[in-house]
XYZ file of C-alpha atoms in Angstrom:
459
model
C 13.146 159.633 318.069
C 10.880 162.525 318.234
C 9.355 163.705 314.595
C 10.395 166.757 312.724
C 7.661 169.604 313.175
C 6.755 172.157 311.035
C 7.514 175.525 311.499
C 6.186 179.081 310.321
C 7.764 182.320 309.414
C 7.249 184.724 312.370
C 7.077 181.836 314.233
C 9.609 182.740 317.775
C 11.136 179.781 320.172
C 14.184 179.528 322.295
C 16.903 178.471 320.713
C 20.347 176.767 321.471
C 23.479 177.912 319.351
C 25.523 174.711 319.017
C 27.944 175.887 316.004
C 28.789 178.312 313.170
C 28.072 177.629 309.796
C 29.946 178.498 306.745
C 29.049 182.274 306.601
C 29.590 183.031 309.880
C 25.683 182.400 311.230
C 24.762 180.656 314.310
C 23.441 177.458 313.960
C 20.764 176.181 316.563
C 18.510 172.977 316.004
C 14.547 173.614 317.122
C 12.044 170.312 316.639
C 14.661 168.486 314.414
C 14.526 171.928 311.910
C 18.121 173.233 311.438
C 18.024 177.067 311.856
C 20.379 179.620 310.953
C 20.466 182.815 313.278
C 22.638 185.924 311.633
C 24.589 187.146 314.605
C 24.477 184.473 317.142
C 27.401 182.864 318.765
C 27.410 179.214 319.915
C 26.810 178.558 323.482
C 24.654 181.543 323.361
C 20.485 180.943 324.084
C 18.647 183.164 322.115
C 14.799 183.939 321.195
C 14.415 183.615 317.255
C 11.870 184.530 315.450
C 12.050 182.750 311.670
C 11.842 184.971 308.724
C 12.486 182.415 305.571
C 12.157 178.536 305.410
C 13.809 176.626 303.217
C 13.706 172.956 301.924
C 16.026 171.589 304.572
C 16.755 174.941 306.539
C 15.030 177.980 308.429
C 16.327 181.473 308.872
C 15.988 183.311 311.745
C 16.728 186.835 313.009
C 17.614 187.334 316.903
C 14.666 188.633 319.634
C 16.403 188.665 322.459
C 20.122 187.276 323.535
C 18.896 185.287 326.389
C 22.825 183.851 327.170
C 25.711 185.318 326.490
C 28.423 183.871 325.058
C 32.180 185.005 326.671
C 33.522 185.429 323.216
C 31.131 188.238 322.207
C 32.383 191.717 322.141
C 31.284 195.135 320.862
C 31.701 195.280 317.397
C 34.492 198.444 316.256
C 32.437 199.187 313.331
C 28.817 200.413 313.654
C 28.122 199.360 309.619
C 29.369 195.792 309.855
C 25.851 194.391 309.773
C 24.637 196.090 306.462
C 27.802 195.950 304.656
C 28.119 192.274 304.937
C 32.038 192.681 304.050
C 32.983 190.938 307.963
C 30.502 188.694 309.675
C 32.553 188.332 312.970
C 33.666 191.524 314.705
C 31.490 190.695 317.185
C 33.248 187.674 318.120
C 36.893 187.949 319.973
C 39.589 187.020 317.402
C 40.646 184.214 319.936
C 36.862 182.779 319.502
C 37.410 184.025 315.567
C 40.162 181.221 315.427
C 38.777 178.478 317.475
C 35.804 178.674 315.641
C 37.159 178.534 311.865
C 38.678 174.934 313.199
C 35.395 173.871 314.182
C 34.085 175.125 310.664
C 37.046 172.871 308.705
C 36.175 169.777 311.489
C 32.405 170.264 310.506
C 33.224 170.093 306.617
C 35.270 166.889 307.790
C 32.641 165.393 309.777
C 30.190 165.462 306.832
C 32.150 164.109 304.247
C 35.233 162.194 306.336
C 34.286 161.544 309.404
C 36.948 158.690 309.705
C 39.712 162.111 308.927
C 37.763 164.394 311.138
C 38.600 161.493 314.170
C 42.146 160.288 313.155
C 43.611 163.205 311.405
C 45.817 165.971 313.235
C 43.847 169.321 312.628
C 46.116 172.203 314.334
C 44.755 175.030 315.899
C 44.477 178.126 313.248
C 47.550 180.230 312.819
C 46.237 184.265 312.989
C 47.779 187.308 312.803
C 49.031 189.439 315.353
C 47.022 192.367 314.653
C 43.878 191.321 312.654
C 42.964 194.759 311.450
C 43.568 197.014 308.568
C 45.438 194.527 306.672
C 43.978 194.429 303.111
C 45.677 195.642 300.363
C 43.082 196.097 297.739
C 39.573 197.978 297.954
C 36.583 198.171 294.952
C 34.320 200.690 296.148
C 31.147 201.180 293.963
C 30.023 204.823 292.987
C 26.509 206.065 292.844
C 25.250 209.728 293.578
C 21.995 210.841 295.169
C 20.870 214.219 294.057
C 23.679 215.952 294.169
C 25.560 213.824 296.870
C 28.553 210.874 295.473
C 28.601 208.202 297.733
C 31.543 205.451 297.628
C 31.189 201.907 299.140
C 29.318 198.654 299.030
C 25.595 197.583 298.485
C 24.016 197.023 301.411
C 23.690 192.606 301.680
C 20.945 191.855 299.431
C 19.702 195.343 298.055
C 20.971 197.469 295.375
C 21.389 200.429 298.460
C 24.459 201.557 298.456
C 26.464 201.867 301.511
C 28.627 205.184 301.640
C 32.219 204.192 303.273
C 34.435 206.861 304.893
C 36.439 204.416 306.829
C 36.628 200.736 307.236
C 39.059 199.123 309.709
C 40.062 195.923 307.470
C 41.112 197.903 304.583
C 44.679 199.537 304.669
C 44.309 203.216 305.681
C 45.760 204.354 302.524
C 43.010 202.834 300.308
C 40.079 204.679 302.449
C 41.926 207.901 302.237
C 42.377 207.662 298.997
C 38.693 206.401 298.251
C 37.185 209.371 300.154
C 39.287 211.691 298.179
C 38.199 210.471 294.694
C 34.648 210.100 295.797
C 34.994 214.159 296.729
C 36.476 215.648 293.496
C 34.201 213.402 291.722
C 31.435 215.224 293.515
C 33.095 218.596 292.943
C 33.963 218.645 289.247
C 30.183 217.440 289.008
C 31.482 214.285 287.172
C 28.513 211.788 285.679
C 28.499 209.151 287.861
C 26.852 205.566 286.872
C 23.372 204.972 288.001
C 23.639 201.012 287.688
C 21.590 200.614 284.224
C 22.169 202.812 281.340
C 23.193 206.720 282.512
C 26.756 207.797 283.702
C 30.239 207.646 283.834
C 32.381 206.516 286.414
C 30.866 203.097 288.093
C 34.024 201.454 290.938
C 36.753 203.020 292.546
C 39.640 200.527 292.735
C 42.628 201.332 294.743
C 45.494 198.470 295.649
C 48.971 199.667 297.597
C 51.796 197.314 298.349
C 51.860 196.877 301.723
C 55.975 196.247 301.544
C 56.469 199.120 298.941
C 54.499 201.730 299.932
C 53.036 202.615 296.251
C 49.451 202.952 295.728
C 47.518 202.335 292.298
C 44.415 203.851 291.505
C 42.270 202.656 288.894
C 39.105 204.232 287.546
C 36.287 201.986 286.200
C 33.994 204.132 283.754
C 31.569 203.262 281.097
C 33.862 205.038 278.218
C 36.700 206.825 277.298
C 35.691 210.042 277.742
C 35.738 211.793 281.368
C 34.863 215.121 281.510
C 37.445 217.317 283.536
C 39.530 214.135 283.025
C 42.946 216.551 283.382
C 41.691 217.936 286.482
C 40.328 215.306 288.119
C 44.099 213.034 287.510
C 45.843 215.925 288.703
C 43.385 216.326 291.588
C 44.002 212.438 292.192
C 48.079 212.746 291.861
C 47.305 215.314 294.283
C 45.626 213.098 297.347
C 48.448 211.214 298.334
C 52.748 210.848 297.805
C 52.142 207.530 297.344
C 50.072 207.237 293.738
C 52.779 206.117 291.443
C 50.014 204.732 289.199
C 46.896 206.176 287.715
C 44.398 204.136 285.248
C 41.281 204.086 283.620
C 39.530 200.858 282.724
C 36.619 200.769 280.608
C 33.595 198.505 281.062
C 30.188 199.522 278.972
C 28.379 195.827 280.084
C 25.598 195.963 282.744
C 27.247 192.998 284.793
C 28.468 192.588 288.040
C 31.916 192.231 287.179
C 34.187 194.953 288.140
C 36.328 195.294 285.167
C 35.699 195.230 281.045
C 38.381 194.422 278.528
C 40.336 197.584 278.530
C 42.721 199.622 280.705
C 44.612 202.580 280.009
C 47.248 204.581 282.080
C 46.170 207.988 282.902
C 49.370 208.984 284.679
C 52.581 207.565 286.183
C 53.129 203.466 285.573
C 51.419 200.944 284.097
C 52.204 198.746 287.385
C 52.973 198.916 291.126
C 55.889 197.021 292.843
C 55.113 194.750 295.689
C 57.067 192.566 297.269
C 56.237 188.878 299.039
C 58.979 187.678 301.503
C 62.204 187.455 298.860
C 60.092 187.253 296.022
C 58.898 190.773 293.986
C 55.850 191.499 291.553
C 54.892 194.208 289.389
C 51.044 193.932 289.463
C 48.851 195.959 286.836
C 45.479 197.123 287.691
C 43.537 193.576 287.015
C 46.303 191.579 288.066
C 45.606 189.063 290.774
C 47.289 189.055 293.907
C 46.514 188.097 297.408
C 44.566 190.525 299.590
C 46.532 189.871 302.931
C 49.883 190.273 301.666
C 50.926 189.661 305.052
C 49.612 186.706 306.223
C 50.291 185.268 302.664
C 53.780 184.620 303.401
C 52.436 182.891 306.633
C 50.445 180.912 304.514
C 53.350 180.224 301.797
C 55.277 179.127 304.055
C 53.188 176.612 305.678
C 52.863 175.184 302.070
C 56.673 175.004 302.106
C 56.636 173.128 305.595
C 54.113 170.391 303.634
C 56.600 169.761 300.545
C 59.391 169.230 302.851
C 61.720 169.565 299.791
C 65.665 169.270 300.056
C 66.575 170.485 296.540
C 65.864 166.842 294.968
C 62.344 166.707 294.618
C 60.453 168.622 291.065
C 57.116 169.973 292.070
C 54.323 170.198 289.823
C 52.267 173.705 290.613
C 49.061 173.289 289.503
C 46.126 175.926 289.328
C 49.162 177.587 289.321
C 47.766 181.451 288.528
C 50.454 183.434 288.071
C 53.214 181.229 289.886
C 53.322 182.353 293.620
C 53.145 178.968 295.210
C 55.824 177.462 292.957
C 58.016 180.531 293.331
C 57.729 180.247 296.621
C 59.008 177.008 296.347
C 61.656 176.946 293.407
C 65.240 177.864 295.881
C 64.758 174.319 297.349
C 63.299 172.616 294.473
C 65.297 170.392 291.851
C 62.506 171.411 289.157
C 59.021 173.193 289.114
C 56.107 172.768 286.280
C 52.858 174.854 287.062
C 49.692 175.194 284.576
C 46.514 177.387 284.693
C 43.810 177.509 281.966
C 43.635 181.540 281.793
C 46.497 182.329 279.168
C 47.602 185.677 280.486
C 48.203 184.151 284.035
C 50.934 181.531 282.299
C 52.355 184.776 280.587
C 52.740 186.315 284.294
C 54.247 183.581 285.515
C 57.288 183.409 283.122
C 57.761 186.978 283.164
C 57.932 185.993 287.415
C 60.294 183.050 286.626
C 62.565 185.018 284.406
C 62.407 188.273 286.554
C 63.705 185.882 290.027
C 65.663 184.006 287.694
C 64.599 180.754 288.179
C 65.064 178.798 285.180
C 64.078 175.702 286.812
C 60.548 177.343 286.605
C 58.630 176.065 283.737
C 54.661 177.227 283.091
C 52.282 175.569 280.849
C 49.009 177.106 279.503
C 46.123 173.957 279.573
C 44.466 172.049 281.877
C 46.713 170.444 285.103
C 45.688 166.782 284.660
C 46.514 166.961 280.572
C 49.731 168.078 281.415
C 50.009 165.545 283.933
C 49.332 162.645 281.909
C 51.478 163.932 278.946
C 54.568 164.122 281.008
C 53.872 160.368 282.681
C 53.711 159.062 279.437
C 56.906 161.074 278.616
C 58.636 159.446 282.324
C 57.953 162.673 284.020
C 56.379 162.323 287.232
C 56.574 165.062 289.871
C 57.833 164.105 293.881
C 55.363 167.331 294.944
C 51.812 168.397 293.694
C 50.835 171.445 295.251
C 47.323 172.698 294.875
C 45.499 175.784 295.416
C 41.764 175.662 293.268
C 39.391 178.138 293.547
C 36.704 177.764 296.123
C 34.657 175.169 293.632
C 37.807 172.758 294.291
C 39.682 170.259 292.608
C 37.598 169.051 288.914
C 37.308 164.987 289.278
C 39.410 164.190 286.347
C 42.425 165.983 288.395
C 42.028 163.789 291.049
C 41.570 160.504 288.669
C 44.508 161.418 287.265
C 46.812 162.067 290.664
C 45.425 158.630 292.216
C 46.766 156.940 288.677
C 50.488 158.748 288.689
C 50.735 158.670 292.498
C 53.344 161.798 293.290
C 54.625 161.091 296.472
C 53.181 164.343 298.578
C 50.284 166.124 297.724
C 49.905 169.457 299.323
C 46.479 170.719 299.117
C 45.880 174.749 299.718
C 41.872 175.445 299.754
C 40.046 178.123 300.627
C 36.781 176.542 300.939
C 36.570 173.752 303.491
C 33.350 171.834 302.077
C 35.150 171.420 298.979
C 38.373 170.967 300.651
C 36.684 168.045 302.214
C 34.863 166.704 299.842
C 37.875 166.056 297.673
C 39.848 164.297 300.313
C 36.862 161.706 300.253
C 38.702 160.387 296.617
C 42.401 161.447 297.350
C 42.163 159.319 301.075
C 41.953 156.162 298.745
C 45.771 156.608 298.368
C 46.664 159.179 300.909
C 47.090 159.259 304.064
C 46.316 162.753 305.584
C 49.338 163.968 307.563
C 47.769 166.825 309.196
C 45.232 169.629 308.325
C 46.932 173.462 309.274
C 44.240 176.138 309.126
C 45.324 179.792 308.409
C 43.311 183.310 308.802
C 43.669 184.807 305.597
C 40.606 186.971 306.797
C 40.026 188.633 309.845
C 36.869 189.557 310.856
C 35.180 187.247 308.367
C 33.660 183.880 308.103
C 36.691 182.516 305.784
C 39.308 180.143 306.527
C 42.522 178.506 304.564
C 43.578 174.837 304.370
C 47.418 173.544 304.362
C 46.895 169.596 304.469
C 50.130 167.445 303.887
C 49.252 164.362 302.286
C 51.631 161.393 301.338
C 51.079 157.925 299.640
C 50.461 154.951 301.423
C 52.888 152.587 300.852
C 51.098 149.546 299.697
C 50.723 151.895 296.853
């Protein structure tokens, strides 16, 4: 076996695109050095030229595309690069979806390669049109002399990227963006400079894609707004659709998009959205999926997994503010869900009540506390569902579903090294049914996880 070499930044060889990697980059393998190319496809040949080494990684950026691959096609928006929001538009969507199976098999094949072999993984359910289908935009605000610009930060700078139109986002949002961004501009409104001066720092805007009313939420340093009357009626103004105009207040310098405090400037406190048969009343910082649409796709896959007649109770844990174990209650016998954030357990009993599902019970505390609590009590749930953030299941979870032993286990992820990762415990006791990737995202380097799991049964 040949020996690893060395190589230099600025340093350019041919190079082979065998894969993508978990962002979306090409992934090419020069003198046993792994290399990551932004913007190559595999099967493509390219000339790289390395700009950044790392401990067990280069980076490189593309010379020359010396083949092609079949899947690559003009990208539809000319900022894609420097916004960093989608990685793939220049990819087909049919290459989009064969390639987000390859990323789950790859996440497989590093941490259980005997599941990547044996285990059904089904080709990735997308959507029919995979454009303009998020709900939700947070556009940051800066101005430049006299100029307000509305958008993201340019991938690794603090340049800020003015948006007039971006083809993932609903249309609504965008309008609605622009609009603010101008009569912030014309009523000459202090606008947030990113340390210490200004007013008005994100533009958030979410409509329900089912509903058709739009929420507009202002992020500002303080109370005050000057021209605050003019500028909501100016707002009110933009589109039929505003039912719902607030102001939330965040003085930290910090990344996060909203502080501690939100007021309504006009209309409702909330906008209705629906999911399938289920409806939500969502305030400005509540969470809710971005692709309402392919949500229910992806809900109902999870319901496929349970396979529940109207026996089974169904523990719903990382629960947030109930979806999943709505989603599920109608064919349920009984559902329990916990989530450590307080306010999300208060969400999901107003949900409960609201649908009338009094079947529906929601805890406030860590999953596998509850867990053990009710198996002392007798209580041990048929169904787990799961759907972590993208840091995955926390090791005492899993300890404590391989000692109750629920009969399923459906496992949601988002992030497919995790996703794998924890399968590496649960496959001491499960057998993995099959794997189901969704496309939650268009466009981007993301992919969901459905995996049925059951117990084997010498346990």
């Amino acid at each position: 076996m040949s020996e690893k070499v060395q190589i230099e930044i600025g340093q350019k060889f041919p190079l082979t695109i065998k894969r993508l990697g978990i962002n979306g980059e090409g992934v090419g393998f020069f003198k046993r050095n792994v290399v990551f190319v932004k913007g190559a496809l595999p099967g493509e040949v390219v000339t790289a030229k390395v700009s950044k080494i790392h401990k067990n990684f280069a980076e490189a950026e593309i010379v020359r595309i010396r083949e092609t691959s079949k899947n690559r096609i003009p990208p539809p928006c000319k900022i894609y690069e420097q916004c960093g929001g989608c990685q793939l538009q220049h990819l087909s969507y049919e290459g989009q979806l064969k390639e987000k199976r390859d990323i789950v098999i790859q996440a497989l094949e590093k941490y259980v390669p005997q599941i990547a072999e044996n285990a059904e993984i089904r080709i990735t359910i997308g959507m029919d049109n995979p454009w303009h289908y998020r709900n939700k935009s947070s556009f940051q605000v800066r101005k430049n002399g006299s100029y307000v610009s509305a958008g993201l930060f340019v991938e690794g700078t603090n340049k800020l990227l003015n948006i007039n139109d971006c083809i993932v986002q609903h249309p609504i949002t965008t309008k609605i963006t622009v609009g603010i961004r101008k009569l912030l501009q014309k009523l000459n409104i202090p606008i947030y400079d990113g340390k210490s001066k200004g007013i008005v720092r994100t533009i958030v805007v979410r409509t329900g894609i089912q509903t058709g009313e739009t929420q507009v939420c202002l992020v500002t340093t303080k109370k005050e707004i000057p021209k605050k009357a003019e500028l909501v009626q100016g707002i009110k103004n933009l589109d039929s659709s505003i039912v719902s105009i607030t102001q939330n207040i965040n003085p930290s310098k910090t990344s996060l998009i909203f502080g501690d405090d939100t007021i309504v400037l006009d209309g409702k406190e909330t906008i209705h959205e629906k999911l399938g048969e289920l409806a939500f009343d969502l305030s400005s910082r509540a969470f809710f999926q971005l692709n309402p649409k392919q949500t229910v796709v992806l809900y109902d896959e999870i319901k496929k997994a349970a396979g529940l007649t109207g026996k089974e109770t169904v523990v719903d844990a990382y629960c947030g503010v109930g979806t999943i174990g709505l989603w599920l209650a109608k064919d349920a016998k009984e559902v329990r869900g916990m989530d450590i954030v307080p306010e999300s357990i208060e969400d999901a009993k107003k949900n409960a009540q609201n649908h009338g599902f009094t079947h529906a019970k929601y805890y406030n505390g860590p999953a596998e506390e509850w867990l053990k609590k009710w198996a002392k009590e007798g209580f041990v749930p048929d169904v787990v569902t799961v759907d972590p953030p993208r840091t995955g299941l926390a090791p005492s979870f899993i300890k404590t579903v391989l000692k109750i032993k629920p009969k399923r286990f459906v496992y949601t992820s988002c992030n497919p090294s995790t996703f794998a990762r924890d399968l590496k415990e649960l496959s001491k006791l499960y057998t993995v049914e099959y794997i189901q990737p969704v496309d939650m995202f268009p466009q981007t380097a993301r992919v969901e996880i459905v995996s049925k799991l059951t117990l084997k049964n010498k346990c």
